[in-house]
Short mmCIF file of C-alpha atoms in Angstrom, two decimals:
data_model
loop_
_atom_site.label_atom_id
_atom_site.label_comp_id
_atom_site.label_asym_id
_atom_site.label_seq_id
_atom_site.Cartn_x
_atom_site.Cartn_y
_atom_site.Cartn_z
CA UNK A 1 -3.31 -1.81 -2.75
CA UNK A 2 0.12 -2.54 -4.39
CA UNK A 3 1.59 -4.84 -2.12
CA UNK A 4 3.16 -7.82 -3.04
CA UNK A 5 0.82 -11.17 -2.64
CA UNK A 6 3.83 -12.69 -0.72
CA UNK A 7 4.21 -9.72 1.98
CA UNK A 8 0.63 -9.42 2.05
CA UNK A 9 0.17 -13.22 3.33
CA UNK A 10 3.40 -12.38 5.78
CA UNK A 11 1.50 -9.77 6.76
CA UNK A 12 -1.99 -10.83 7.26
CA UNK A 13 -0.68 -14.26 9.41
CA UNK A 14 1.53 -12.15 11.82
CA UNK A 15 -1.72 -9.90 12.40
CA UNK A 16 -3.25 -13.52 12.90
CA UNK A 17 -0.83 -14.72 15.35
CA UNK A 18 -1.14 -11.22 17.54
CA UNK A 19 -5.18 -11.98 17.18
CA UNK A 20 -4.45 -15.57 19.06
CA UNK A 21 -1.87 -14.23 21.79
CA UNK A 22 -4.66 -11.60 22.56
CA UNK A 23 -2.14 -8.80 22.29
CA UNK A 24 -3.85 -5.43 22.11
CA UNK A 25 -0.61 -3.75 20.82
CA UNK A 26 2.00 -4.78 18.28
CA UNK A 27 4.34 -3.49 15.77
CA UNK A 28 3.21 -3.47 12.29
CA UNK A 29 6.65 -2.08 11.31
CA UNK A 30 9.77 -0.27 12.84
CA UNK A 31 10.56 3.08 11.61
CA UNK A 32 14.39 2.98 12.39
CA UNK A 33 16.63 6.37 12.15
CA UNK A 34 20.35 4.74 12.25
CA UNK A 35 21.62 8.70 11.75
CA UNK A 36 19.44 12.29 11.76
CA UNK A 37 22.37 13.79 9.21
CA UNK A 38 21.43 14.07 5.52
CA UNK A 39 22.81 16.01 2.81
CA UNK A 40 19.53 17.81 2.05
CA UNK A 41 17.64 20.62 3.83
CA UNK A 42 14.14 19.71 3.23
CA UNK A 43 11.61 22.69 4.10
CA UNK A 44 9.26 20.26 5.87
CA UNK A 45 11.92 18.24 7.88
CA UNK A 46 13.09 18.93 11.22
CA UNK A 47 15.10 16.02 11.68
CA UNK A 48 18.72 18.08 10.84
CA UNK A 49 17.80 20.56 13.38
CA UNK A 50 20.00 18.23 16.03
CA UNK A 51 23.22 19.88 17.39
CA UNK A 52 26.20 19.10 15.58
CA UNK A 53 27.25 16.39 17.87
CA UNK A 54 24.58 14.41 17.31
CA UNK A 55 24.29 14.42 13.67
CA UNK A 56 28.01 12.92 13.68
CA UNK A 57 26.36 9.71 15.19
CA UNK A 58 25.86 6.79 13.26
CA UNK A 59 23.87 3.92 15.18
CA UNK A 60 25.87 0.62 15.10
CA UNK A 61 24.48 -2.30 13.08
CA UNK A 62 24.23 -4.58 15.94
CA UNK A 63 22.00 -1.61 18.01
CA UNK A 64 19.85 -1.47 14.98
CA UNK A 65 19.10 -4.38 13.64
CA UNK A 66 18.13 -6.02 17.29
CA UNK A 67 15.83 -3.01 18.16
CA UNK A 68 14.04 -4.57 14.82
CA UNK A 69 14.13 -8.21 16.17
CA UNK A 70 13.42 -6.64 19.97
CA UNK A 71 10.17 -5.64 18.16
CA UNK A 72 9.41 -8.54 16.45
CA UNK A 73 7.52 -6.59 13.15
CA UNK A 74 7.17 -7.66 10.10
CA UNK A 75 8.42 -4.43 7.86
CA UNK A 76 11.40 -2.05 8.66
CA UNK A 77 11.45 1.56 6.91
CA UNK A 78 14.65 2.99 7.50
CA UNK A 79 14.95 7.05 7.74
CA UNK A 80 16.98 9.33 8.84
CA UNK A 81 18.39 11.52 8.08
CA UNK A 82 20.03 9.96 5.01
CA UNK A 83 20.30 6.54 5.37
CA UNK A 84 22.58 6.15 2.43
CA UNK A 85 25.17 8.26 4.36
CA UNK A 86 25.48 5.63 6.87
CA UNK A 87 28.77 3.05 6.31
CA UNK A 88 27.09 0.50 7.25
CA UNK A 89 23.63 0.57 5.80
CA UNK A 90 24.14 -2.20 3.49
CA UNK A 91 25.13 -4.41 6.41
CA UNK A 92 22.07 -3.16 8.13
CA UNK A 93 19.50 -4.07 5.26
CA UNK A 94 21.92 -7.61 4.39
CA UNK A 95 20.98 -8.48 8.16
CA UNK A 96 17.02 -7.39 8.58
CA UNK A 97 16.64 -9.36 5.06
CA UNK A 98 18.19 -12.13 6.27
CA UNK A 99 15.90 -12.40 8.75
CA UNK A 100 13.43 -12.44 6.13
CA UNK A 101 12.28 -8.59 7.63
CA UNK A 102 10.42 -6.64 4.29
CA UNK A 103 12.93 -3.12 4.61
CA UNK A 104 11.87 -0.30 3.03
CA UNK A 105 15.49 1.92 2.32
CA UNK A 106 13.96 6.18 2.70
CA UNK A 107 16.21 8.09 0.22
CA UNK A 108 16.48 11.06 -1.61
CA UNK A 109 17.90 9.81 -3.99
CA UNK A 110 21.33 11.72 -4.16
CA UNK A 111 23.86 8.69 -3.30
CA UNK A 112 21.27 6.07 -4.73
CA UNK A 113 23.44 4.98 -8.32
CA UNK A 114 26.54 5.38 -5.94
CA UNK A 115 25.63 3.01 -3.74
CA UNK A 116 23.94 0.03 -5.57
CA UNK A 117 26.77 -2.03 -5.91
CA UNK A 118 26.42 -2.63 -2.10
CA UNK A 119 22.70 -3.94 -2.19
CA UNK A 120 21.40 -7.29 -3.28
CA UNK A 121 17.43 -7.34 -5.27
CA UNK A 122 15.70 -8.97 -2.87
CA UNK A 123 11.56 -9.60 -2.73
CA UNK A 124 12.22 -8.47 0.89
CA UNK A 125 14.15 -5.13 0.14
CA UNK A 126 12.61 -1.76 -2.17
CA UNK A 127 14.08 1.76 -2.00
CA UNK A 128 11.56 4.02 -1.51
CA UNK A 129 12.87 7.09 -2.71
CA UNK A 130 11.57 10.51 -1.91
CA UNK A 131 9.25 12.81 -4.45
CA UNK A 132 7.00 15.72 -3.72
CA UNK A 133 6.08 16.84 -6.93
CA UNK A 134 7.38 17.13 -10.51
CA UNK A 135 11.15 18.87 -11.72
CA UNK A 136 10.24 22.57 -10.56
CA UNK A 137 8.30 21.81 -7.40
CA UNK A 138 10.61 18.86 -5.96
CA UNK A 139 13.57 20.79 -6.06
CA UNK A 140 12.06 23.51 -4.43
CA UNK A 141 10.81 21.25 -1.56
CA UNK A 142 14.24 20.48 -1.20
CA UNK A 143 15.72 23.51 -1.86
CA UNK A 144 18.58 22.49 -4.54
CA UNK A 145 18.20 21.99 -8.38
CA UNK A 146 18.94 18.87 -9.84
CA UNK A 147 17.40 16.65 -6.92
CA UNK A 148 14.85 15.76 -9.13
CA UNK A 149 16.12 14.33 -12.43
CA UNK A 150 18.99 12.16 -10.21
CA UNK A 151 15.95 10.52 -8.54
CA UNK A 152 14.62 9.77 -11.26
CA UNK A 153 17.88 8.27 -13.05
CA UNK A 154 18.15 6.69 -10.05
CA UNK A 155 14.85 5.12 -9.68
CA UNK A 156 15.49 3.65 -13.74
CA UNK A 157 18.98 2.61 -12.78
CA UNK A 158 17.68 0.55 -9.92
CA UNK A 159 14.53 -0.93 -11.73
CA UNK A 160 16.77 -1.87 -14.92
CA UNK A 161 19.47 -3.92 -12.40
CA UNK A 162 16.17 -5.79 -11.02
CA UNK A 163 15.28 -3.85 -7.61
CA UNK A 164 12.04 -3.20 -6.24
CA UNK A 165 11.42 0.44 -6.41
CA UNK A 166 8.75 2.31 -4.51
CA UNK A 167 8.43 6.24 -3.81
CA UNK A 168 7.05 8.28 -0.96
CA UNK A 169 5.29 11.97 -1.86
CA UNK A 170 4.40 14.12 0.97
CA UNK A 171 1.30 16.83 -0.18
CA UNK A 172 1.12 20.28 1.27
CA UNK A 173 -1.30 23.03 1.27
CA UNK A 174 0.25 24.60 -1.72
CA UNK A 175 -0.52 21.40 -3.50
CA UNK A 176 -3.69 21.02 -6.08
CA UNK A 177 -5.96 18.12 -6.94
CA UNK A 178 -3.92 18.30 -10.47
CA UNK A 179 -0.28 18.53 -8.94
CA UNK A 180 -0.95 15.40 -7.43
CA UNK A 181 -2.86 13.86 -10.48
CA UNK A 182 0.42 14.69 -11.79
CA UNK A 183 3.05 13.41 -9.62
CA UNK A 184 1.40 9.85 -9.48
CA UNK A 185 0.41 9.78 -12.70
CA UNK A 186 4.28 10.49 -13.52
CA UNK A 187 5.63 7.46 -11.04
CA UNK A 188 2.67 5.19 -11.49
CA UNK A 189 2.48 5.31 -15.30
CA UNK A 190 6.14 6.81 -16.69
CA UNK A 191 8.50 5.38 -14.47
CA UNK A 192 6.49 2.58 -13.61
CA UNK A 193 7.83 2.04 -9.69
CA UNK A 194 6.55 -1.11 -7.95
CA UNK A 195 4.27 1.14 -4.99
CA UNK A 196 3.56 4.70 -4.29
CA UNK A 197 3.17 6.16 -0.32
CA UNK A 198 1.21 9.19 -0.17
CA UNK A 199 0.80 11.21 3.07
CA UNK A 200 -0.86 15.17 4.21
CA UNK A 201 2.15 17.04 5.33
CA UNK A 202 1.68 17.18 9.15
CA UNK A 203 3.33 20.13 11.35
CA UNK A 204 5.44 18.90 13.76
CA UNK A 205 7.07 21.32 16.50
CA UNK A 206 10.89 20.76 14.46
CA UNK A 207 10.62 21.53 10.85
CA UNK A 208 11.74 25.06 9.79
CA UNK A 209 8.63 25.65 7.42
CA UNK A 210 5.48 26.05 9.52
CA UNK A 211 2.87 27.83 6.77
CA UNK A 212 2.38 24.80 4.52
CA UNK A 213 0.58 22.27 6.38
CA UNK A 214 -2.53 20.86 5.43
CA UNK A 215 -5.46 21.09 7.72
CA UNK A 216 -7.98 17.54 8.03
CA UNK A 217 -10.78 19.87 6.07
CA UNK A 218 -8.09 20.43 3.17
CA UNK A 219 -6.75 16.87 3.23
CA UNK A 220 -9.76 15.54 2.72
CA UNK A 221 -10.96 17.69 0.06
CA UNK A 222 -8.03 17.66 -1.46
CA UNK A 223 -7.42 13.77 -1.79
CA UNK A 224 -11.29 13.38 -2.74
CA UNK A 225 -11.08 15.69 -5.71
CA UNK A 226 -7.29 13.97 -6.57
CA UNK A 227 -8.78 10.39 -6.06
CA UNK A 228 -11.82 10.59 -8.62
CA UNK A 229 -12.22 10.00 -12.08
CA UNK A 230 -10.53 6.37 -11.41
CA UNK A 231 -6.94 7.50 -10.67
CA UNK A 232 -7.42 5.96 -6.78
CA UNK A 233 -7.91 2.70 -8.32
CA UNK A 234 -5.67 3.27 -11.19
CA UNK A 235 -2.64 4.03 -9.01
CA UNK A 236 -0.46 1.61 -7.41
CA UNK A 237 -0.57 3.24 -3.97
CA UNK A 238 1.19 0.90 -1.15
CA UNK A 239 -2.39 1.78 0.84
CA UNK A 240 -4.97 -0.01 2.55
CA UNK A 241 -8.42 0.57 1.44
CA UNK A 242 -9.40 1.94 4.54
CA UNK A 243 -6.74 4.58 4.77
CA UNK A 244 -7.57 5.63 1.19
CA UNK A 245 -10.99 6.26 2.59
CA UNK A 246 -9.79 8.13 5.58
CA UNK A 247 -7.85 10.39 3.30
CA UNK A 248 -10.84 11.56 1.66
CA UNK A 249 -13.24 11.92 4.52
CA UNK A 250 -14.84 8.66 3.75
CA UNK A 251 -13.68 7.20 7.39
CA UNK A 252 -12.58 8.05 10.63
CA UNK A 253 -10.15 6.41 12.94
CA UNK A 254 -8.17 7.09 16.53
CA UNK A 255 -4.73 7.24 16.20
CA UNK A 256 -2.96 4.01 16.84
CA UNK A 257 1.31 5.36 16.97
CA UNK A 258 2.20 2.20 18.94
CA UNK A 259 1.99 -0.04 15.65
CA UNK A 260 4.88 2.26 13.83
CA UNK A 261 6.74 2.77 16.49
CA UNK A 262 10.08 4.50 15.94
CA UNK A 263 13.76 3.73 16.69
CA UNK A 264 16.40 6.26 16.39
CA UNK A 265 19.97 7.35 18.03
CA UNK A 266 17.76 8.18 21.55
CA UNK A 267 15.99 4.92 21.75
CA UNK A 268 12.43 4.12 21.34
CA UNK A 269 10.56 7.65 20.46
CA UNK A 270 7.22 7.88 22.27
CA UNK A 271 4.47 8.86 20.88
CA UNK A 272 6.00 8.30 17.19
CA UNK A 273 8.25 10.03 15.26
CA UNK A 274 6.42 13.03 14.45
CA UNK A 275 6.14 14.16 18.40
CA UNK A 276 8.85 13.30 20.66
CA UNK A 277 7.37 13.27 24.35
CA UNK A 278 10.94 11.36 25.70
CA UNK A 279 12.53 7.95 25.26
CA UNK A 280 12.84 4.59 26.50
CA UNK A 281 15.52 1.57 26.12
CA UNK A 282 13.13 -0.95 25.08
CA UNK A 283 10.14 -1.55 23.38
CA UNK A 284 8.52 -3.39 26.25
CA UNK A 285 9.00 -0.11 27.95
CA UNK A 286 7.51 1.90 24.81
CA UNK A 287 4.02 0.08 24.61
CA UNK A 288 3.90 -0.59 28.61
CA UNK A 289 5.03 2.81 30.12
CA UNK A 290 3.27 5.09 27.50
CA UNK A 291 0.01 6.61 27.90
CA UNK A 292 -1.25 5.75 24.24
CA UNK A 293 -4.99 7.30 25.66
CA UNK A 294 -3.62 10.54 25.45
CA UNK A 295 -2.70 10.77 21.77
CA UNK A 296 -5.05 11.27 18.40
CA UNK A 297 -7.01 14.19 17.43
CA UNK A 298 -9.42 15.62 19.87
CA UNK A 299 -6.86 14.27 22.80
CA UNK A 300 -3.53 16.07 22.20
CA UNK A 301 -3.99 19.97 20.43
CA UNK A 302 -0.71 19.15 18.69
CA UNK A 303 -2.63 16.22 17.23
CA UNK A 304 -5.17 18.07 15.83
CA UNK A 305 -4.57 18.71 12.19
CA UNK A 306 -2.62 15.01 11.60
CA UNK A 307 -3.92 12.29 9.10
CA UNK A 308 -0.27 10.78 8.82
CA UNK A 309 -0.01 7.25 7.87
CA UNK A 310 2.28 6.16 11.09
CA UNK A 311 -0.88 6.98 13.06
CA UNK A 312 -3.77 6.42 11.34
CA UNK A 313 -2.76 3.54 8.42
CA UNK A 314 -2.49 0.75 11.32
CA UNK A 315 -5.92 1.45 12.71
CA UNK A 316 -7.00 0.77 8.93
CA UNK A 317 -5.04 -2.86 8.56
CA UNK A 318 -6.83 -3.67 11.84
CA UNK A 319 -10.38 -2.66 10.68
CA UNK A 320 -9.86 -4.35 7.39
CA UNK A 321 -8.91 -7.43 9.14
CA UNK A 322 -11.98 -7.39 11.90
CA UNK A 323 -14.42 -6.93 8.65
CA UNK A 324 -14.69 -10.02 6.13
CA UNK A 325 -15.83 -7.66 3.88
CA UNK A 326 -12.89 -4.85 4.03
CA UNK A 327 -10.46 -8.25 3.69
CA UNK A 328 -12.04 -9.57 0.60
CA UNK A 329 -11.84 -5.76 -0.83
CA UNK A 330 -8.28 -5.26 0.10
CA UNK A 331 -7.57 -8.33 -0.78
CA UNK A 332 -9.27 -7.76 -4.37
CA UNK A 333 -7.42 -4.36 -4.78
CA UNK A 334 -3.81 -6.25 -3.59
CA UNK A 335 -4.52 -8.61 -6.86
CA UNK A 336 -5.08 -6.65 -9.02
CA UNK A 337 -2.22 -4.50 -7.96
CA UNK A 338 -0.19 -7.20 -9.18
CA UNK A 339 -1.00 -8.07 -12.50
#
């Protein structure tokens, strides 16, 4: 695991501090969507399906950076959408990092050298920019040429002026054991970026392209046979241990949404931000009026084929952290991520 020592500690007290208040659930980190418009149309996204109106919106700062302090977690990734087509996003991440939040900026990349003048390198602050394969087979997952080679000029750009840079690949069934070897290998090794995120494209009701979705049988397989040879402890991945083993079939957890919860233009999204079963104001309301039994596979049928990391990742940071042994591992795995 390629987090930073630093987070890692921030990380491993806060789960401390929920462990002595005896609260069952707690935000890990905040998925906030301060705009659904983006200036891609990404086969596996739904998120620009919204009516006109709505894609107009752009959350005020105030609105989103209390949601993240309503919540109280640790980490903020901010999606959209596009968050770089937000005004204000620099004034967003300025405010979360001043409240010593660890923000995670989503981005395709497109705006990225446009906009870097407005952000600050911070330990607390890494764009984690979008790939899903190499040249050929990003750009078709986003459906225009050229996506591919700005990301990566962006990515060099932002690592040469001193930012933290970490990228976010999600695999589909069209995918390979090697395509993967190859993406990851490419980021991990050529470009060099701080942490990689890798997650099993999941099918969610909204996005336009319903064929490609990986089933848990091929996930698992396919992760297994992409993960040996050394390249799982090779690669920088911004993973726990656990989840790593839950990838390829090693593990099994329930779904745990409520520690990702997400925050978007409607309010708090319940169950997470894959599935939208209705809103709330508050977070309180989120964790208190939500029937979080009802959710994981073997529960919900729309849950069935989903191994995504805003469910299943937190159930792995709380295992490691009820097992001396998984600690000492991750811990083991986060230094040597960093040397």
């Amino acid at each position: 695991m390629a987090m930073p020592l630093r987070q890692s500690i921030k990380v491993a007290t806060y789960l401390f501090e929920q462990k002595l208040r005896k609260r069952e659930k707690f935000p890990l980190i905040v998925e906030l969507e301060p705009l659904f418009a983006c200036n891609l149309a990404c086969e596996g996204c739904g998120k620009i399906q919204h009516p006109a109106g709505v894609l107009k919106q752009r959350m005020p700062v105030a609105q989103a950076v209390g949601a993240v302090l309503e919540s109280g977690a640790p980490m903020v990734s901010i999606a959209g959408g596009e968050p770089l087509m937000h005004p204000q996003i620099d004034e967003i991440v300025r405010q979360l990092v001043a409240k010593k939040k660890y923000v995670f900026l989503c981005t395709n990349a497109m705006l990225m050298r446009k906009k870097l003048d407005k952000f600050t390198p911070s330990p607390y602050f890494a764009f984690a920019v979008h790939i899903d394969g190499l040249r050929e087979r990003h750009d078709e997952s986003v459906a225009k040429e050229g996506v591919f080679d700005e990301a990566v000029a962006a990515m060099k750009e932002a690592k040469r002026r001193g930012f933290r840079v970490t990228t976010n690949s999600t695999f589909f069934n069209t995918d390979t054991p090697q395509t993967i070897i190859e993406v990851l290998n490419y980021l991990n090794d050529d470009l060099k970026v701080d942490e990689m995120m890798i997650s099993p494209a999941y099918a969610y009701e909204k996005a336009p392209d319903q064929e490609h979705f990986l089933g848990v049988d091929q996930t698992r397989e396919l992760f297994k046979k992409a993960f040996a040879g050394g390249n799982r402890a090779r690669w920088r991945l911004n993973h726990s241990p656990l989840f790593l083993d839950f990838l390829e079939g090693k593990a099994d957890f329930p779904c745990t949404a409520w520690a990702i919860p997400n925050y978007s233009l409607f309010g708090w999204q319940r169950p997470c931000y894959l599935m939208s079963d209705g809103y709330v104001p508050t977070y309180r309301q989120l964790i208190e009026e939500t029937d979080w039994s009802k959710y994981g596979r073997g529960k919900d049928p729309r849950c069935a084929n989903c191994m995504a990391h805003c469910g299943y990742e937190p159930t792995a940071v709380l295992a490691t952290m009820g097992s001396l042994k998984e600690s000492l591992r991750a811990a083991r795995e986060s230094v040597g991520g960093n040397r």
